[in-house]
Short mmCIF file of C-alpha atoms and ligand atoms in Angstrom, two decimals:
data_model
loop_
_atom_site.label_atom_id
_atom_site.label_comp_id
_atom_site.label_asym_id
_atom_site.label_seq_id
_atom_site.Cartn_x
_atom_site.Cartn_y
_atom_site.Cartn_z
CA MET A 1 -40.23 -0.88 -3.81
CA SER A 2 -39.54 -4.26 -5.41
CA PHE A 3 -36.84 -5.37 -7.76
CA SER A 4 -36.46 -8.55 -9.78
CA ILE A 5 -33.13 -9.21 -11.42
CA GLU A 6 -34.75 -11.57 -13.95
CA ARG A 7 -37.21 -8.94 -15.01
CA TYR A 8 -34.51 -6.28 -15.13
CA LYS A 9 -32.31 -8.42 -17.36
CA GLU A 10 -35.30 -8.96 -19.76
CA GLU A 11 -36.30 -5.36 -19.79
CA SER A 12 -32.97 -3.53 -19.75
CA ARG A 13 -32.51 -1.37 -22.78
CA LYS A 14 -31.20 1.97 -23.81
CA VAL A 15 -33.39 4.91 -22.78
CA ASP A 16 -36.11 5.37 -25.41
CA VAL A 17 -35.89 8.93 -26.79
CA THR A 18 -38.50 8.38 -29.51
CA GLY A 19 -40.60 11.53 -29.77
CA VAL A 20 -38.26 13.81 -27.83
CA ALA A 21 -38.60 17.19 -29.49
CA TRP A 22 -34.86 17.64 -30.19
CA GLU A 23 -35.60 20.27 -32.79
CA GLU A 24 -37.04 22.49 -30.03
CA VAL A 25 -33.96 22.43 -27.80
CA THR A 26 -32.92 25.89 -28.88
CA ALA A 27 -36.41 27.32 -28.56
CA HIS A 28 -36.09 27.56 -24.77
CA PRO A 29 -33.21 29.14 -22.91
CA LEU A 30 -30.93 27.33 -20.43
CA SER A 31 -29.22 29.35 -17.71
CA LYS A 32 -25.53 29.16 -16.99
CA GLY A 33 -26.43 27.09 -13.87
CA ASP A 34 -28.46 24.65 -15.98
CA LEU A 35 -25.57 24.27 -18.41
CA PHE A 36 -23.09 23.80 -15.63
CA CYS A 37 -25.14 21.02 -14.10
CA LEU A 38 -25.73 19.35 -17.50
CA HIS A 39 -22.00 19.18 -18.16
CA TYR A 40 -21.35 17.81 -14.69
CA MET A 41 -24.08 15.20 -15.08
CA MET A 42 -23.01 14.15 -18.51
CA ASP A 43 -19.39 13.71 -17.38
CA ILE A 44 -20.42 11.56 -14.43
CA GLU A 45 -22.78 9.45 -16.51
CA ASN A 46 -19.92 8.94 -18.98
CA HIS A 47 -17.60 8.03 -16.13
CA VAL A 48 -19.57 4.84 -15.26
CA PRO A 49 -17.27 2.45 -17.15
CA LEU A 50 -14.31 3.63 -15.04
CA TYR A 51 -16.33 3.37 -11.88
CA LEU A 52 -17.26 -0.12 -12.99
CA SER A 53 -13.63 -1.01 -13.42
CA HIS A 54 -13.17 -0.29 -9.76
CA LEU A 55 -15.95 -2.65 -8.82
CA LEU A 56 -15.06 -5.57 -10.99
CA VAL A 57 -11.91 -6.16 -9.00
CA THR A 58 -13.71 -6.30 -5.67
CA ARG A 59 -15.10 -9.17 -3.70
CA ALA A 60 -18.58 -7.77 -4.36
CA CYS A 61 -18.31 -9.18 -7.86
CA MET A 62 -18.33 -12.76 -6.61
CA ASP A 63 -22.08 -12.31 -6.68
CA PRO A 64 -23.49 -13.24 -10.09
CA ILE A 65 -26.68 -11.26 -9.46
CA LEU A 66 -24.59 -8.13 -8.96
CA THR A 67 -22.54 -8.73 -12.08
CA ALA A 68 -25.71 -9.34 -14.14
CA PHE A 69 -27.08 -6.03 -12.86
CA LEU A 70 -23.81 -4.20 -13.58
CA ALA A 71 -23.70 -5.55 -17.16
CA CYS A 72 -27.09 -3.95 -17.94
CA TRP A 73 -26.65 -0.89 -15.73
CA ASN A 74 -23.40 0.12 -17.42
CA TYR A 75 -25.16 0.03 -20.80
CA GLU A 76 -28.12 2.06 -19.63
CA GLU A 77 -25.84 4.68 -18.07
CA LEU A 78 -23.93 4.98 -21.34
CA TRP A 79 -27.04 6.20 -23.11
CA HIS A 80 -27.79 8.70 -20.33
CA GLY A 81 -24.43 10.34 -21.06
CA GLU A 82 -24.93 10.15 -24.82
CA ASN A 83 -28.29 11.83 -24.67
CA LEU A 84 -27.20 14.60 -22.37
CA GLY A 85 -24.31 15.26 -24.77
CA ARG A 86 -26.69 15.29 -27.66
CA LEU A 87 -28.93 17.86 -25.98
CA LEU A 88 -25.90 20.12 -25.20
CA ASN A 89 -24.61 19.81 -28.78
CA LEU A 90 -28.05 20.66 -30.19
CA TYR A 91 -28.25 23.60 -27.83
CA GLY A 92 -25.16 24.92 -29.63
CA ILE A 93 -22.39 23.93 -27.27
CA GLU A 94 -19.63 22.40 -29.35
CA PHE A 95 -17.52 19.57 -28.08
CA ASP A 96 -16.56 16.19 -29.33
CA THR A 97 -17.98 13.63 -26.87
CA GLN A 98 -15.17 11.10 -27.22
CA ASP A 99 -12.52 13.77 -26.79
CA ARG A 100 -14.26 15.10 -23.74
CA ILE A 101 -14.60 11.72 -22.15
CA ALA A 102 -10.96 10.84 -22.93
CA ASN A 103 -9.80 14.19 -21.39
CA VAL A 104 -11.79 13.64 -18.23
CA ARG A 105 -10.12 10.19 -17.82
CA ALA A 106 -6.66 11.35 -18.75
CA ASN A 107 -6.89 14.12 -16.15
CA LEU A 108 -7.50 11.60 -13.39
CA GLY A 109 -3.92 10.43 -13.78
CA LEU A 110 -2.36 8.40 -10.95
CA GLN A 111 -5.27 9.12 -8.66
CA ASN A 112 -7.41 6.67 -10.65
CA SER A 113 -4.91 3.77 -10.31
CA VAL A 114 -4.37 4.39 -6.61
CA SER A 115 -8.17 4.46 -5.97
CA LEU A 116 -8.68 1.25 -8.02
CA LEU A 117 -5.94 -0.60 -6.09
CA SER A 118 -7.15 0.65 -2.69
CA THR A 119 -10.78 -0.31 -3.47
CA MET A 120 -9.65 -3.75 -4.54
CA ALA A 121 -7.48 -4.29 -1.47
CA GLY A 122 -10.05 -2.78 0.89
CA SER A 123 -12.79 -5.11 -0.50
CA TRP A 124 -10.79 -8.25 0.18
CA LEU A 125 -9.85 -7.06 3.63
CA LEU A 126 -13.37 -6.09 4.53
CA LYS A 127 -15.87 -8.90 4.63
CA ASP A 128 -18.79 -6.51 4.55
CA PHE A 129 -17.42 -4.43 1.72
CA SER A 130 -20.62 -5.21 -0.34
CA ALA A 131 -22.82 -3.62 2.27
CA VAL A 132 -20.87 -0.33 1.90
CA TYR A 133 -20.72 -0.46 -1.83
CA LEU A 134 -24.45 -1.27 -2.19
CA THR A 135 -25.45 1.52 0.14
CA ILE A 136 -23.26 4.00 -1.73
CA GLY A 137 -24.87 2.75 -4.95
CA ALA A 138 -28.31 3.47 -3.48
CA ILE A 139 -27.29 6.92 -2.38
CA ASN A 140 -25.71 7.72 -5.71
CA GLU A 141 -28.72 6.55 -7.74
CA LEU A 142 -31.12 8.43 -5.44
CA SER A 143 -29.13 11.63 -5.51
CA THR A 144 -28.78 11.41 -9.26
CA LEU A 145 -32.53 11.09 -9.75
CA THR A 146 -33.19 13.81 -7.19
CA GLY A 147 -30.65 16.02 -8.98
CA TYR A 148 -32.39 15.43 -12.31
CA GLY A 149 -35.75 16.31 -10.74
CA ALA A 150 -34.28 19.56 -9.32
CA LEU A 151 -32.80 20.43 -12.72
CA ILE A 152 -36.16 19.90 -14.39
CA ARG A 153 -37.62 22.37 -11.91
CA LYS A 154 -34.79 24.93 -12.11
CA SER A 155 -34.49 24.97 -15.89
CA GLY A 156 -38.21 24.84 -16.84
CA HIS A 157 -36.96 23.57 -20.18
CA PRO A 158 -39.59 21.28 -21.72
CA VAL A 159 -37.27 19.16 -23.86
CA LEU A 160 -34.83 18.69 -21.00
CA LYS A 161 -37.77 17.81 -18.77
CA ASP A 162 -38.90 15.13 -21.26
CA LEU A 163 -35.44 13.67 -21.61
CA LEU A 164 -34.61 13.68 -17.87
CA SER A 165 -37.97 12.23 -16.95
CA ARG A 166 -37.22 9.22 -19.14
CA ILE A 167 -33.70 8.87 -17.63
CA ILE A 168 -35.15 9.16 -14.13
CA LYS A 169 -37.21 5.98 -14.79
CA ASP A 170 -33.89 4.08 -15.29
CA GLU A 171 -32.35 5.69 -12.23
CA ARG A 172 -35.33 4.54 -10.12
CA ARG A 173 -34.76 0.96 -11.13
CA HIS A 174 -31.07 1.31 -10.33
CA TYR A 175 -31.92 2.75 -6.97
CA ALA A 176 -34.37 -0.10 -6.27
CA PHE A 177 -31.71 -2.68 -7.01
CA TYR A 178 -29.04 -1.07 -4.80
CA TYR A 179 -31.43 -0.25 -1.99
CA ASN A 180 -32.96 -3.74 -1.82
CA SER A 181 -29.56 -5.41 -2.06
CA ALA A 182 -28.09 -3.20 0.63
CA LYS A 183 -31.07 -3.93 2.80
CA GLU A 184 -30.76 -7.67 2.30
CA TRP A 185 -27.04 -7.51 3.23
CA LEU A 186 -27.54 -5.34 6.29
CA SER A 187 -30.65 -7.04 7.74
CA GLY A 188 -29.80 -8.89 10.85
CA ASN A 189 -26.06 -8.27 10.40
CA ARG A 190 -24.85 -5.95 13.14
CA ARG A 191 -21.27 -6.08 12.05
CA ALA A 192 -22.08 -5.01 8.51
CA GLN A 193 -24.32 -2.23 9.87
CA LYS A 194 -21.52 -0.90 11.96
CA VAL A 195 -18.95 -0.98 9.13
CA ASP A 196 -21.40 0.61 6.76
CA ARG A 197 -22.23 3.46 9.06
CA TRP A 198 -18.58 4.03 9.96
CA MET A 199 -17.52 4.22 6.33
CA LEU A 200 -20.44 6.39 5.30
CA ASP A 201 -19.80 8.88 8.05
CA ARG A 202 -16.07 9.08 7.17
CA VAL A 203 -15.34 8.24 3.55
CA TRP A 204 -18.55 8.90 1.64
CA VAL A 205 -18.51 11.78 -0.83
CA PRO A 206 -21.28 13.03 -3.17
CA VAL A 207 -21.67 11.41 -6.54
CA GLY A 208 -19.04 12.81 -8.92
CA GLN A 209 -16.59 14.01 -6.33
CA GLY A 210 -13.10 12.83 -7.27
CA VAL A 211 -13.84 13.25 -10.98
CA LYS A 212 -15.07 16.71 -10.08
CA THR A 213 -13.47 19.10 -7.57
CA GLN A 214 -14.98 20.08 -4.23
CA GLU A 215 -15.82 23.46 -5.72
CA GLU A 216 -17.59 21.89 -8.70
CA VAL A 217 -19.55 19.57 -6.39
CA ASP A 218 -20.53 22.57 -4.30
CA ALA A 219 -21.61 24.58 -7.40
CA LEU A 220 -23.95 21.78 -8.38
CA ALA A 221 -25.35 21.32 -4.85
CA LEU A 222 -25.89 25.03 -4.38
CA TYR A 223 -27.49 25.64 -7.75
CA LEU A 224 -29.87 22.76 -7.45
CA PHE A 225 -30.62 22.53 -3.75
CA ASN A 226 -29.89 25.78 -2.00
CA ASP A 227 -33.55 26.76 -1.44
CA GLU A 228 -36.24 25.46 0.90
CA ARG A 229 -37.51 22.86 -1.47
CA GLY A 230 -34.04 21.66 -2.39
CA GLU A 231 -33.04 21.34 1.21
CA GLU A 232 -36.24 19.40 1.97
CA GLU A 233 -35.46 17.00 -0.86
CA LEU A 234 -32.03 16.30 0.46
CA LEU A 235 -33.30 15.72 3.97
CA ASP A 236 -35.91 13.41 2.53
CA LEU A 237 -33.16 11.61 0.62
CA ASP A 238 -31.19 11.11 3.86
CA ALA A 239 -34.34 9.89 5.59
CA LYS A 240 -34.83 7.24 2.88
CA ILE A 241 -31.25 6.02 3.25
CA GLY A 242 -31.68 6.16 7.01
CA ARG A 243 -34.36 3.47 6.72
CA LEU A 244 -31.65 0.92 5.89
CA PRO A 245 -30.79 -1.25 8.87
CA GLY A 246 -28.23 0.50 11.16
CA LEU A 247 -28.36 3.87 9.32
CA SER A 248 -31.14 5.57 11.20
CA GLY A 249 -30.71 9.31 11.42
CA ILE A 250 -27.71 9.39 9.06
CA LYS A 251 -27.02 12.75 7.33
CA LEU A 252 -25.21 12.67 4.06
CA MET A 253 -26.53 14.85 1.25
CA SER A 254 -27.93 17.45 3.63
CA ARG A 255 -24.56 17.60 5.37
CA ALA A 256 -22.83 18.12 2.02
CA LEU A 257 -25.17 21.01 1.30
CA TYR A 258 -24.52 22.65 4.64
CA ALA A 259 -20.75 22.22 4.19
CA ALA A 260 -21.03 23.88 0.73
CA ARG A 261 -22.92 26.82 2.40
CA GLU A 262 -20.19 27.18 5.01
CA ARG A 263 -17.57 27.41 2.28
CA VAL A 264 -19.60 30.10 0.51
CA LYS A 265 -19.91 31.94 3.77
CA ARG A 266 -16.11 32.05 4.04
CA ASN A 267 -15.72 33.02 0.38
CA PRO A 268 -18.89 34.42 -1.29
CA ARG A 269 -17.51 33.82 -4.82
CA TRP A 270 -16.85 30.15 -4.07
CA ALA A 271 -18.65 27.79 -6.47
CA TRP A 272 -20.85 30.52 -8.00
CA ARG A 273 -17.86 31.81 -9.89
CA LEU A 274 -17.59 28.51 -11.77
CA ILE A 275 -21.16 28.94 -13.00
CA GLU A 276 -20.73 32.67 -13.72
CA ASN A 277 -17.53 32.10 -15.69
CA GLU A 278 -19.00 29.15 -17.60
CA GLU A 279 -16.27 26.81 -16.40
CA TRP A 280 -17.44 23.56 -17.91
CA ALA A 281 -14.85 22.99 -20.58
CA ILE A 282 -12.46 20.12 -19.85
CA LYS A 283 -8.84 21.16 -20.34
CA PRO A 284 -6.60 18.64 -22.18
CA PRO A 285 -4.38 16.86 -19.65
CA LYS A 286 -0.92 18.29 -19.07
CA LYS A 287 0.63 14.80 -19.07
CA SER A 288 -0.45 11.78 -21.00
CA PRO A 289 -1.93 13.38 -24.12
CA VAL A 290 -5.20 11.66 -25.06
CA GLY A 291 -3.77 10.42 -28.36
CA GLY A 292 -1.14 8.53 -26.37
CA LEU A 293 -3.74 6.87 -24.21
CA THR A 294 -6.28 5.98 -26.84
CA GLY A 295 -4.31 5.65 -30.00
CA ARG A 296 -6.76 8.01 -31.60
CA ARG A 297 -5.90 11.25 -33.28
CA GLY A 298 -7.74 14.58 -33.25
CA ALA A 299 -9.10 15.90 -36.56
CA ALA A 300 -6.02 18.10 -37.19
CA GLU A 301 -3.61 15.30 -36.48
CA GLN A 302 -5.58 12.93 -38.69
CA GLU A 303 -5.32 15.33 -41.61
CA GLU A 304 -1.67 15.76 -40.99
CA ALA A 305 -1.11 11.99 -40.91
CA LEU A 306 -3.09 11.46 -44.09
CA SER A 307 -1.22 14.14 -46.01
CA SER A 308 2.23 12.90 -45.02
FE1 LIG B 1 -27.62 7.64 -15.26
FE1 LIG B 2 -28.19 5.13 -12.58
#
């Protein structure tokens, strides 16, 4: 698996959706589980700029190759979120994308600032911060593309399959960058390997956790991976990450699946109730109304302002 930053810069573009049969989106049903996953995935794709804001204050960004990658990566991820939203809207689920994104962000509240500051401070204290960040990047991209593959399989929806297959190609390039960069950092660097492993074993969480609750993360994991094939895919994912120097035998995604199963054992309605009750709407934040954070008004407020 090779990666050239020069080639990536030249070739980076928004995912090409020419020829996707959008008009056929409603011709095939999507289950509640499919819809739950699509909302989760869209929200996390749309969260990338905030994730990026955490990275740009770290020591990792002293590396111009990394910042060149991030500049293109952020743009590509934007179009993943846009297209997932488009598919959901065409399927008949009504929401305003900008409102939804703003609500997700506003709901993070203080937690977002605390996380940003601690990542920044941690990165300057920890010489090998980049090793950890790059490894987490590799896991996130690999679990994203594995999740998309699983959703293609679960949904059996041809238009979704076409769209996700195109997005997966981008995710593979992202994965190649992170994996190769992590490998470079970790090779022959025992201290970095130790720090990386220690952090992954203790602070790593599946992609999306933090923006999404533990129960939402579990719902996604159980819907997509709680069968023989799904479990195998997660073990395979862990094995791939375990090929990085110092990470042999590490269990991350499979461990997350087993932990989700344990929580369901204790409470059989856990996670599944979110899917069953179609809990994918984002509630407006209690504090910091979106208008106050963005300066934008909702349709009703706009009308009111214009008529006064
Ligand atoms: Fe993406
Ligand atoms: Fe990606």
